[in-house]
mmCIF file of C-alpha atoms and ligand atoms in Angstrom:
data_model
loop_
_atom_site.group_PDB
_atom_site.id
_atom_site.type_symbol
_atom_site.label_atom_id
_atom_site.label_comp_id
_atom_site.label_asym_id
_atom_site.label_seq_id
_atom_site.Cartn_x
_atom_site.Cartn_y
_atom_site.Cartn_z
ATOM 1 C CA UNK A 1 -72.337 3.720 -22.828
ATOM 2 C CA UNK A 2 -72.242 7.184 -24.584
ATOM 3 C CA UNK A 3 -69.386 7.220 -27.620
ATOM 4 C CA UNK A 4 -68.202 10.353 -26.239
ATOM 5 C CA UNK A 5 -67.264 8.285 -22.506
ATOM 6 C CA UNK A 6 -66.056 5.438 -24.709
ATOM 7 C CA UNK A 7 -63.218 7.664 -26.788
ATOM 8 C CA UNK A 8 -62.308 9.356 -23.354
ATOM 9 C CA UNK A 9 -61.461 5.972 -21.397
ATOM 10 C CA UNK A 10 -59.417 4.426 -25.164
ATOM 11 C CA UNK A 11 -57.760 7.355 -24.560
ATOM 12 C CA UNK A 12 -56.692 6.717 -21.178
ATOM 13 C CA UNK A 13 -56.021 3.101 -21.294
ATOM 14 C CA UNK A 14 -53.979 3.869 -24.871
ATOM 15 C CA UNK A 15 -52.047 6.382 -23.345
ATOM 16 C CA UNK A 16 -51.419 3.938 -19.972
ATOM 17 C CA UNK A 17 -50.454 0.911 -22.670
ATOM 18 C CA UNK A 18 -48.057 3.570 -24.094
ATOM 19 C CA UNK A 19 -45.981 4.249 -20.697
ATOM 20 C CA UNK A 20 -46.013 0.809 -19.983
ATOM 21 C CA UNK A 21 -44.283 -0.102 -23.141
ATOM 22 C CA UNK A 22 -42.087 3.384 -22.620
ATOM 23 C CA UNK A 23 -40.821 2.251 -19.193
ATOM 24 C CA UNK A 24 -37.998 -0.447 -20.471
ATOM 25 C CA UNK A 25 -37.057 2.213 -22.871
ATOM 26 C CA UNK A 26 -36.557 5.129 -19.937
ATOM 27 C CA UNK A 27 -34.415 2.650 -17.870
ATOM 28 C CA UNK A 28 -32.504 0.770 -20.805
ATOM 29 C CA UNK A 29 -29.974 -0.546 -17.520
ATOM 30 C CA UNK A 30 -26.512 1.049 -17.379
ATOM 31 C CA UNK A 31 -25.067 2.968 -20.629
ATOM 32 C CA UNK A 32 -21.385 2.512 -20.826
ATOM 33 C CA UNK A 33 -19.508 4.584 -23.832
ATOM 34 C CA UNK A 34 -17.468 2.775 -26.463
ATOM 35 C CA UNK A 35 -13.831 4.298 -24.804
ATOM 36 C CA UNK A 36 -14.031 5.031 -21.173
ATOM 37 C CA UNK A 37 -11.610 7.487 -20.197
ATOM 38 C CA UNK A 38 -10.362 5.963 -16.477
ATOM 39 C CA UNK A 39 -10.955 8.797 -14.802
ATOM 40 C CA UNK A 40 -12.767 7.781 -11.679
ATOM 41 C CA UNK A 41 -14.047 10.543 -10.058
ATOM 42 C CA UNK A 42 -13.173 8.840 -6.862
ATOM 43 C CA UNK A 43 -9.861 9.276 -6.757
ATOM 44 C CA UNK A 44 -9.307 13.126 -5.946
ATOM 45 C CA UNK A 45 -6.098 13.184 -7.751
ATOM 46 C CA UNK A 46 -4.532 10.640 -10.319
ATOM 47 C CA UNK A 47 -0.726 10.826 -10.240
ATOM 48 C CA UNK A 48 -0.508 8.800 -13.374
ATOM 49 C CA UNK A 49 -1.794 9.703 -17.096
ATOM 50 C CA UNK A 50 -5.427 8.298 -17.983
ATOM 51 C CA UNK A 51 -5.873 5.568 -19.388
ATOM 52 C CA UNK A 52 -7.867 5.346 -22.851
ATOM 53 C CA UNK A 53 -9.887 1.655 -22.447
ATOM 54 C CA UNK A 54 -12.262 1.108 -25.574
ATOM 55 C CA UNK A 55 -14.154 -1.438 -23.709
ATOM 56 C CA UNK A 56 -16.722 -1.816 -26.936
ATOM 57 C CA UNK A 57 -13.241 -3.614 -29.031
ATOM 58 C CA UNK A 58 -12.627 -5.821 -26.091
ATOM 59 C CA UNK A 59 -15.877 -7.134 -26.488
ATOM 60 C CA UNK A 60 -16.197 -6.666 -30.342
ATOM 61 C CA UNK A 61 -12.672 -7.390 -31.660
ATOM 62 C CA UNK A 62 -10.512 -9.045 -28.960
ATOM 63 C CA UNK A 63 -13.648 -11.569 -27.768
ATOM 64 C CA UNK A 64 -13.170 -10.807 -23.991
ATOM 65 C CA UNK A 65 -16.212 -11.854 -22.685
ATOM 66 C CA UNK A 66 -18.541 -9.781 -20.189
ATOM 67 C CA UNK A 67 -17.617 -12.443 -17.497
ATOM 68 C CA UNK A 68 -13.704 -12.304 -17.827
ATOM 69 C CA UNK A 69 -14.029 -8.585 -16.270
ATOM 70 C CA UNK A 70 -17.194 -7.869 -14.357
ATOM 71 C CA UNK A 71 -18.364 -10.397 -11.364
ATOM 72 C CA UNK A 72 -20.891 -10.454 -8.787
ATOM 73 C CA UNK A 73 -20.724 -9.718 -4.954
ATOM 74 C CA UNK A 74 -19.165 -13.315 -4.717
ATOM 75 C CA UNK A 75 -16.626 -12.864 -7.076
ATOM 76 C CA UNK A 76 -18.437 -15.022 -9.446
ATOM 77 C CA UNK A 77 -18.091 -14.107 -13.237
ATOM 78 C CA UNK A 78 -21.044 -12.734 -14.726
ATOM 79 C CA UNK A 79 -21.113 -14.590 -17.846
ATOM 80 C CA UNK A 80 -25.253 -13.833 -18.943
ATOM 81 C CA UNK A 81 -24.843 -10.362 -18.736
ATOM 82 C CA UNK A 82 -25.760 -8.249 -21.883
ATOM 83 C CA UNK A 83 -25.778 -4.945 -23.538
ATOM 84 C CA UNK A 84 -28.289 -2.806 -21.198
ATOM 85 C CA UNK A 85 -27.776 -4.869 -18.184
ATOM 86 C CA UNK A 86 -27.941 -2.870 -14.891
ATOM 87 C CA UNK A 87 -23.823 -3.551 -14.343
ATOM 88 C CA UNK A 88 -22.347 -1.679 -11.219
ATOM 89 C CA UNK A 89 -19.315 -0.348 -11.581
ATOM 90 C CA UNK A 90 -16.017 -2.034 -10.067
ATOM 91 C CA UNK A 91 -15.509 0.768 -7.931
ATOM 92 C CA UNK A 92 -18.634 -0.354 -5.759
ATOM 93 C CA UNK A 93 -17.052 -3.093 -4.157
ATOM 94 C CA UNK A 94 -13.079 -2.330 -5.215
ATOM 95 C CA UNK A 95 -14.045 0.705 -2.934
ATOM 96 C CA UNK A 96 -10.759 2.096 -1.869
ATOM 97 C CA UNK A 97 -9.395 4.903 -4.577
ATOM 98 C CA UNK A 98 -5.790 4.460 -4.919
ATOM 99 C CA UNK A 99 -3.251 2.220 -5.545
ATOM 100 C CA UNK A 100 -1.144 -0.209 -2.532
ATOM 101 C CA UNK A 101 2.231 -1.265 -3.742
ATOM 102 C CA UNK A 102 5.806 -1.679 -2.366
ATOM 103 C CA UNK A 103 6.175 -1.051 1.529
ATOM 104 C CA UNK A 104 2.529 -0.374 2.322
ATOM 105 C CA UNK A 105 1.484 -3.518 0.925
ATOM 106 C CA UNK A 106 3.643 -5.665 2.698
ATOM 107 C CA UNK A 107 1.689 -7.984 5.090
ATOM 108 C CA UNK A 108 -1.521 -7.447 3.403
ATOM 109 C CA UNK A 109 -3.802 -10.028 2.480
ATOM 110 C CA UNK A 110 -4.855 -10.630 -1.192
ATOM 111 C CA UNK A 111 -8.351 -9.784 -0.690
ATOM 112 C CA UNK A 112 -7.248 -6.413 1.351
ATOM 113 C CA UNK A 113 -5.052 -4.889 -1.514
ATOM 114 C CA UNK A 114 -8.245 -6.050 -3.662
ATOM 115 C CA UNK A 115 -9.999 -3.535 -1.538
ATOM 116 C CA UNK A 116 -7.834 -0.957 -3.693
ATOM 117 C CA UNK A 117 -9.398 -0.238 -7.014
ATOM 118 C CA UNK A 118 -6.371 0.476 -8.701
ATOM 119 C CA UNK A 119 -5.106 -2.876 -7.417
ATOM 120 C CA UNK A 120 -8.456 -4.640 -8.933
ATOM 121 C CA UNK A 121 -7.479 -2.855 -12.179
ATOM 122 C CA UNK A 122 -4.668 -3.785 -12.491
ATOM 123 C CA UNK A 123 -5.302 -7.132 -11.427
ATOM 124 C CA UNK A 124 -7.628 -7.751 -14.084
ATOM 125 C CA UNK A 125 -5.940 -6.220 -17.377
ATOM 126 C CA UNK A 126 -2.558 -7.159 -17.058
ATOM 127 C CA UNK A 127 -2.911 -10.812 -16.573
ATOM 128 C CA UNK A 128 -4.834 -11.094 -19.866
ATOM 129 C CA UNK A 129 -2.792 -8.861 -22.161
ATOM 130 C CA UNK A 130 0.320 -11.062 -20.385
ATOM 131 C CA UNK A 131 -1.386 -14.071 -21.504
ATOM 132 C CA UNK A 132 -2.417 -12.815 -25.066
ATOM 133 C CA UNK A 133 1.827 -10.813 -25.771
ATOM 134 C CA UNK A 134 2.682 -14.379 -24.943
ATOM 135 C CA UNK A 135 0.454 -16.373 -26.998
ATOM 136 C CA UNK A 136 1.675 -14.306 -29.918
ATOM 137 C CA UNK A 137 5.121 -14.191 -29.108
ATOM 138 C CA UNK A 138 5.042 -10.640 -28.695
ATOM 139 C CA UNK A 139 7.220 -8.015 -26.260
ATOM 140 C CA UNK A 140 5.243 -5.313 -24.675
ATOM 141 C CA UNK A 141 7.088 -2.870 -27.039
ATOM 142 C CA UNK A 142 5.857 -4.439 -30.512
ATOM 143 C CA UNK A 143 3.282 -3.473 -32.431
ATOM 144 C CA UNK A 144 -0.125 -4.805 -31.761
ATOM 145 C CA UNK A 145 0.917 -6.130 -28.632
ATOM 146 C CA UNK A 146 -1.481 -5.446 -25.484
ATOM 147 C CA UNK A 147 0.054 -3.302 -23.339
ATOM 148 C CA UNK A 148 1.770 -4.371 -19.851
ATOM 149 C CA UNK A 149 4.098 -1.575 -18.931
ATOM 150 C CA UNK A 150 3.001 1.739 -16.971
ATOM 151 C CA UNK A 151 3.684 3.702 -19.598
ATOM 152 C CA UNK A 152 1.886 1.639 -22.936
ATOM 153 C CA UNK A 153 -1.777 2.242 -20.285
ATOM 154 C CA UNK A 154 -1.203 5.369 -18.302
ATOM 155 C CA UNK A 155 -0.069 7.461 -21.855
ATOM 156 C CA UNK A 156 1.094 10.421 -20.041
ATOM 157 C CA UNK A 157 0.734 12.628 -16.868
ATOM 158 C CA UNK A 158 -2.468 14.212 -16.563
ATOM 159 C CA UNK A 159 -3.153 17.952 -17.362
ATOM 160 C CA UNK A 160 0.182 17.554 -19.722
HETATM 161 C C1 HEC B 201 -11.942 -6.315 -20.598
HETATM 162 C C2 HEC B 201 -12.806 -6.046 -19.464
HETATM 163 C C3 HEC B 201 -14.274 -5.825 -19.703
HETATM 164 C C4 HEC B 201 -15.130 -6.563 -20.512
HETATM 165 C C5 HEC B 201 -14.801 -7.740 -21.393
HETATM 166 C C6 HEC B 201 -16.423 -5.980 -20.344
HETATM 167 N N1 HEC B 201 -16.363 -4.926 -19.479
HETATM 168 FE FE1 HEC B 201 -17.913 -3.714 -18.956
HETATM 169 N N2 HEC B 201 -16.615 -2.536 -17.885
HETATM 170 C C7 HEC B 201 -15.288 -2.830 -17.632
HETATM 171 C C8 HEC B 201 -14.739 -1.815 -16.751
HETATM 172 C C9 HEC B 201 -13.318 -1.778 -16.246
HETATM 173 C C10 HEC B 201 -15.781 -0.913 -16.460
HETATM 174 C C11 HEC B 201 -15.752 0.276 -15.523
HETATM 175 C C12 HEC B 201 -15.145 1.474 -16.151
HETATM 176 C C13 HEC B 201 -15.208 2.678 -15.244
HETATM 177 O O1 HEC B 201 -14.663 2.651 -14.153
HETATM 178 O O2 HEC B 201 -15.845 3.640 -15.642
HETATM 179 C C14 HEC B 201 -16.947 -1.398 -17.206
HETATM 180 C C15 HEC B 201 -18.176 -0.773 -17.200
HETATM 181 C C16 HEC B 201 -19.325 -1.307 -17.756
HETATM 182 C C17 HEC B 201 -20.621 -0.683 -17.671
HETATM 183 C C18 HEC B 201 -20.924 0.650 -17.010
HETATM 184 C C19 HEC B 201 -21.073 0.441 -15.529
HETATM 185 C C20 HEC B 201 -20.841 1.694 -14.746
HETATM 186 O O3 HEC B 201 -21.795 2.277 -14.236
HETATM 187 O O4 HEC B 201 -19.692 2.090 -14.617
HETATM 188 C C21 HEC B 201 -21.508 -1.517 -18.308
HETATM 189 C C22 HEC B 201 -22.988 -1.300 -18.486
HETATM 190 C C23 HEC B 201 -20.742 -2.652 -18.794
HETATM 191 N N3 HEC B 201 -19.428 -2.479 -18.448
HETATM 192 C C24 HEC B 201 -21.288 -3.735 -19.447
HETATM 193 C C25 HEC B 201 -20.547 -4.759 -20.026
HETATM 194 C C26 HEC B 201 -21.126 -5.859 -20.806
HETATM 195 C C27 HEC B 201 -22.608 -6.071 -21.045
HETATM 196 C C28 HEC B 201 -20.075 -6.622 -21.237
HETATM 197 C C29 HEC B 201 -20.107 -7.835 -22.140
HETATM 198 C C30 HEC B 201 -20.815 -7.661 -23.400
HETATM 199 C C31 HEC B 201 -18.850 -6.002 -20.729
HETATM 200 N N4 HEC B 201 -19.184 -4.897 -19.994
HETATM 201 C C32 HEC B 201 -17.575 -6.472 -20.964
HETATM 202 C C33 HEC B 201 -14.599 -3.893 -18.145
HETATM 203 C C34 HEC B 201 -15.067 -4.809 -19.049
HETATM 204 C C1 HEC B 202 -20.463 -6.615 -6.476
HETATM 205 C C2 HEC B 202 -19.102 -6.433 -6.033
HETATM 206 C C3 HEC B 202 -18.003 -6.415 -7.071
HETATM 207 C C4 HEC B 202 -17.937 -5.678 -8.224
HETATM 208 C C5 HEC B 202 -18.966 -4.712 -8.782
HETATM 209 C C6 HEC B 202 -16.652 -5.972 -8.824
HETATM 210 N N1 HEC B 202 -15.954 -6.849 -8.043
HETATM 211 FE FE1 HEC B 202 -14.106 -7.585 -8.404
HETATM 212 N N2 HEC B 202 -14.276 -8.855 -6.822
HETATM 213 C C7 HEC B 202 -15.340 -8.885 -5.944
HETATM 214 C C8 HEC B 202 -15.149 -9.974 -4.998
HETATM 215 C C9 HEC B 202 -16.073 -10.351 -3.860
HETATM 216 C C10 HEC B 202 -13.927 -10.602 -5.356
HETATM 217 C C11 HEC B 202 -13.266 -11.788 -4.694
HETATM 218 C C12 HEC B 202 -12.294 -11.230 -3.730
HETATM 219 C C13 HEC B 202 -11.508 -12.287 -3.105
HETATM 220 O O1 HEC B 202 -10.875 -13.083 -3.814
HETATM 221 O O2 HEC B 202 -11.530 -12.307 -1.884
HETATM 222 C C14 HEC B 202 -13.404 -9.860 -6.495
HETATM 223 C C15 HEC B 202 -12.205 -10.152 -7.103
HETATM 224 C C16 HEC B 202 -11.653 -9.409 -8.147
HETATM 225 C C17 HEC B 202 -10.356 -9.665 -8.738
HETATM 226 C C18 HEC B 202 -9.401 -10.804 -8.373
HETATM 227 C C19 HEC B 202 -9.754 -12.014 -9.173
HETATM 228 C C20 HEC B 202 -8.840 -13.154 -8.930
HETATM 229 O O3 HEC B 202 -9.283 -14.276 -9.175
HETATM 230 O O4 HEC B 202 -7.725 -12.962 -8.525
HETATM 231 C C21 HEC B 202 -10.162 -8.729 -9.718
HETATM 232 C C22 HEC B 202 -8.960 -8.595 -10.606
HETATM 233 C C23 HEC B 202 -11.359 -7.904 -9.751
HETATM 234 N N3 HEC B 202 -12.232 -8.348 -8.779
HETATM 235 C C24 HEC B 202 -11.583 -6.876 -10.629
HETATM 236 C C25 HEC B 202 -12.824 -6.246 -10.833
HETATM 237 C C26 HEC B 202 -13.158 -5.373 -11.944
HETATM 238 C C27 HEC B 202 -12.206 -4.988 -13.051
HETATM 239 C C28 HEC B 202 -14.449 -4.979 -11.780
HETATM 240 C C29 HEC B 202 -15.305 -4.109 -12.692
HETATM 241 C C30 HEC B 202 -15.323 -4.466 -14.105
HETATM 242 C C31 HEC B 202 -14.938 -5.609 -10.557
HETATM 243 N N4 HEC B 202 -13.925 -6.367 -10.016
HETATM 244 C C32 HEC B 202 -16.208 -5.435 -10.020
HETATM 245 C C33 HEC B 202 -16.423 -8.045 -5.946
HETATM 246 C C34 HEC B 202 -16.748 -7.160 -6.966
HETATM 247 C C1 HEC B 203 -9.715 -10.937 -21.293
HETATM 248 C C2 HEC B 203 -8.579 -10.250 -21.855
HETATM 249 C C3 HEC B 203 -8.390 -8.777 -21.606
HETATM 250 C C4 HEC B 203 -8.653 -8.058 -20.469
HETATM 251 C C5 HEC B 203 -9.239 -8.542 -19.165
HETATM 252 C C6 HEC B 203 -8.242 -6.690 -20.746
HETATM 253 N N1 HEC B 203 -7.743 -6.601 -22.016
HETATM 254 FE FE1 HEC B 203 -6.984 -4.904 -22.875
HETATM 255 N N2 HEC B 203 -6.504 -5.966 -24.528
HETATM 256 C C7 HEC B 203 -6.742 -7.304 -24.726
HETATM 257 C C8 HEC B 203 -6.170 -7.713 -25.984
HETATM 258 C C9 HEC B 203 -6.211 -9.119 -26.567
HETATM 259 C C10 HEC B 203 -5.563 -6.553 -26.543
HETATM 260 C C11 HEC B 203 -4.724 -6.389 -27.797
HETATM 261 C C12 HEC B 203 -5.379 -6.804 -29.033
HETATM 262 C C13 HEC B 203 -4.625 -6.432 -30.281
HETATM 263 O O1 HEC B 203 -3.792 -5.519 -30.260
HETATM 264 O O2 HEC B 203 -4.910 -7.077 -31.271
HETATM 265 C C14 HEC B 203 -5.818 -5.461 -25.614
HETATM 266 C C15 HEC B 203 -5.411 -4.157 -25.837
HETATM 267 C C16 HEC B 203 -5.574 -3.113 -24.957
HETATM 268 C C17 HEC B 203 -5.134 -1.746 -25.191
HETATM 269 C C18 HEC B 203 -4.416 -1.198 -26.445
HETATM 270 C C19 HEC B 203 -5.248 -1.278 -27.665
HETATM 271 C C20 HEC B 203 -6.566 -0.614 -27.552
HETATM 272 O O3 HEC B 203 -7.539 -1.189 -28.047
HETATM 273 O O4 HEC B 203 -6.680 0.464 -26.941
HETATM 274 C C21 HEC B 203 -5.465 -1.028 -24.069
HETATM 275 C C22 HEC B 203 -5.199 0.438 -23.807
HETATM 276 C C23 HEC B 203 -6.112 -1.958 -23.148
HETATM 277 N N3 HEC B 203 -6.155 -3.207 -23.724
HETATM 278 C C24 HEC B 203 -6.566 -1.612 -21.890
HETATM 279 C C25 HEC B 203 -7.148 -2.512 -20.993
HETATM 280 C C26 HEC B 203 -7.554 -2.147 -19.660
HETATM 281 C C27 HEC B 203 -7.422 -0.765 -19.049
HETATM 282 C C28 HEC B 203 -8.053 -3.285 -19.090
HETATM 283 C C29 HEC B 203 -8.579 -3.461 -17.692
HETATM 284 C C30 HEC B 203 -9.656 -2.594 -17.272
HETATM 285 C C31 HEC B 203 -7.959 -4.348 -20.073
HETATM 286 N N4 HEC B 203 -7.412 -3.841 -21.214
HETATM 287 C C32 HEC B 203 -8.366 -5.657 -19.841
HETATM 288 C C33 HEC B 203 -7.377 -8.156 -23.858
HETATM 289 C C34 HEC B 203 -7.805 -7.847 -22.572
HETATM 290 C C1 HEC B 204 -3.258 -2.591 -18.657
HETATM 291 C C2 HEC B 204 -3.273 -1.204 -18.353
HETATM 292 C C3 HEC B 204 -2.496 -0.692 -17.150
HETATM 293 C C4 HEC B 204 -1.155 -0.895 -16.879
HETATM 294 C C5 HEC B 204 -0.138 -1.712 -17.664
HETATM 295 C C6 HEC B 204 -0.886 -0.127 -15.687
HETATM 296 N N1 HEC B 204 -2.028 0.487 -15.246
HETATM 297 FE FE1 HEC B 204 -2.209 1.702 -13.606
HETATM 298 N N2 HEC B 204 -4.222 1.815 -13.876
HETATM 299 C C7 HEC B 204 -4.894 1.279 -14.940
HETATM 300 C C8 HEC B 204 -6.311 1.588 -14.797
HETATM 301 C C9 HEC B 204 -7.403 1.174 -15.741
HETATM 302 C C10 HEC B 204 -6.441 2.352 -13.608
HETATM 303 C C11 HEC B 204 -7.733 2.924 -12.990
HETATM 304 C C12 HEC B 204 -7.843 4.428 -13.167
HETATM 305 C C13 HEC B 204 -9.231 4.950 -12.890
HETATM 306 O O1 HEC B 204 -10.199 4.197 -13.046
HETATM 307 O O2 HEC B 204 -9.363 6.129 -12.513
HETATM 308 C C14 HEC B 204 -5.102 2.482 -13.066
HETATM 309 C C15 HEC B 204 -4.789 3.189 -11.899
HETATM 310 C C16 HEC B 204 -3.512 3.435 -11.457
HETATM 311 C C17 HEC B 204 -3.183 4.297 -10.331
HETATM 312 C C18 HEC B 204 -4.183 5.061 -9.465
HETATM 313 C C19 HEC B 204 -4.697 6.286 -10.196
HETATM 314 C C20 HEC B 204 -3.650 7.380 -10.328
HETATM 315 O O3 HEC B 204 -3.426 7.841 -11.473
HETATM 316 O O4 HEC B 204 -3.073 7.803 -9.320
HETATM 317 C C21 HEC B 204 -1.832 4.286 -10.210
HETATM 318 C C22 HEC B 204 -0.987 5.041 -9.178
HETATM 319 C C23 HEC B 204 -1.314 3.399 -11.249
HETATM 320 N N3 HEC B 204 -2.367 2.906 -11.983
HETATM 321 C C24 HEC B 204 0.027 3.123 -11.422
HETATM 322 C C25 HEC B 204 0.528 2.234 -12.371
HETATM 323 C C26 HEC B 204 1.938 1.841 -12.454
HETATM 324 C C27 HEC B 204 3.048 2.380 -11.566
HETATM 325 C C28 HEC B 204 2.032 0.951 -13.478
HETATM 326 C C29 HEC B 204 3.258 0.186 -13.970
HETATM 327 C C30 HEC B 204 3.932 -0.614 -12.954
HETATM 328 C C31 HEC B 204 0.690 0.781 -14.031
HETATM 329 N N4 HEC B 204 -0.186 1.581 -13.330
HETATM 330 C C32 HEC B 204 0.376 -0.041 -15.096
HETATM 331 C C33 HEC B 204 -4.371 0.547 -15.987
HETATM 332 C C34 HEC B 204 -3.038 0.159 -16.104
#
């Protein structure tokens, strides 16, 4: 073969070894920031303020596994999941924006005010910051406890 043909096809098959090895970094799965601002762009209004969740401490500093939050079409905790795993967000299957209390709940199953994200939310954070306030003998009010009224999550009403 002619050197010139040879330095033409290295070429190619470096540059085809390069996107190969490019591709994992192009989809590095689903990026999620440090504090999400619970703003879900589902809802076309939210009638209460948003809620600040730094999702990167409750993984870092309060040891909340990936599992105890995020599940899979079952239900079933998703306890191997890692840092730049495709995730879907809770809002795929907790599909209905909004939040079923009081009245309009009444005679609902559990898995049909599941349906409601807000309801999933909810579901999910206040059990374990109930469980933690009480481990450490803590009201909702003192310092460093995790917060379980409306007001400690949902700071203030939006736009204000
Ligand atoms: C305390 C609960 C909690 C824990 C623990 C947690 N997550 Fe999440 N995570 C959430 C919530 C809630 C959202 C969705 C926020 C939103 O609606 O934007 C989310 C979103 C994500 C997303 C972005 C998905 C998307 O498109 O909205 C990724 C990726 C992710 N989490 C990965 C992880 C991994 C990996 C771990 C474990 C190392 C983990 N999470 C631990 C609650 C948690
Ligand atoms: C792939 C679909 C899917 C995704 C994504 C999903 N869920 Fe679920 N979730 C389910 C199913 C299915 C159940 C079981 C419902 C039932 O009990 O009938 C469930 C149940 C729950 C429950 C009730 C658990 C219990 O034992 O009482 C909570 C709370 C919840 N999800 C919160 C979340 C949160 C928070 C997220 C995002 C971090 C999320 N879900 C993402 C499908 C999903
Ligand atoms: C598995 C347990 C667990 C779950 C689930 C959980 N949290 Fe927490 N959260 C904690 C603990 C523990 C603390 C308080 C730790 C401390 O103050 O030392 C905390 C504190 C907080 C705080 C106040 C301090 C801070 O870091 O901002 C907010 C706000 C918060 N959580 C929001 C949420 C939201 C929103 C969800 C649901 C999407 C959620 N948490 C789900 C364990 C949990
Ligand atoms: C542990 C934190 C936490 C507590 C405590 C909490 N919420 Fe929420 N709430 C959330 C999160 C997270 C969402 C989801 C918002 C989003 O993703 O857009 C939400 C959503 C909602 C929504 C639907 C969105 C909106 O703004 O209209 C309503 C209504 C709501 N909460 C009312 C309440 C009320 C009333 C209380 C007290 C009884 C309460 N919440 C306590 C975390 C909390």
């Amino acid at each position: 073969m002619d050197k010139k043909f040879c330095t033409i096809i290295s070429l190619f098959v470096g540059i085809a070894v390069a996107v190969v090895f490019m591709v994992p970094c192009l989809y590095a799965g689903t990026e999620v920031p440090d504090v999400i601002k619970m703003e879900h762009k589902a809802y076309t209004k939210h009638k209460k303020g948003i809620v600040e969740f730094a999702h990167k401490k409750h993984v870092k500093e309060y040891k909340a596994t990936c599992g105890e939050c995020h599940h899979d079409k079952d239900g079933k905790p998703l306890e191997n999941l890692k840092a730049g795993d495709d995730v879907q967000n809770c809002m795929k299957c907790h599909k209905k924006a909004g939040y079923i209390k009081g009245k309009k709940a009444k005679g609902l199953s559990k898995e049909q005010k599941l349906e409601y994200h807000a309801n999933a939310m909810h579901d999910n954070c206040k059990p374990c910051h109930k469980k933690f306030n009480k481990k450490n003998g803590l009201k909702s009010k003192d310092k460093g406890a995790a917060p379980t009224t409306c007001k400690a999550c949902h700071p203030k009403a939006p736009g204000k």
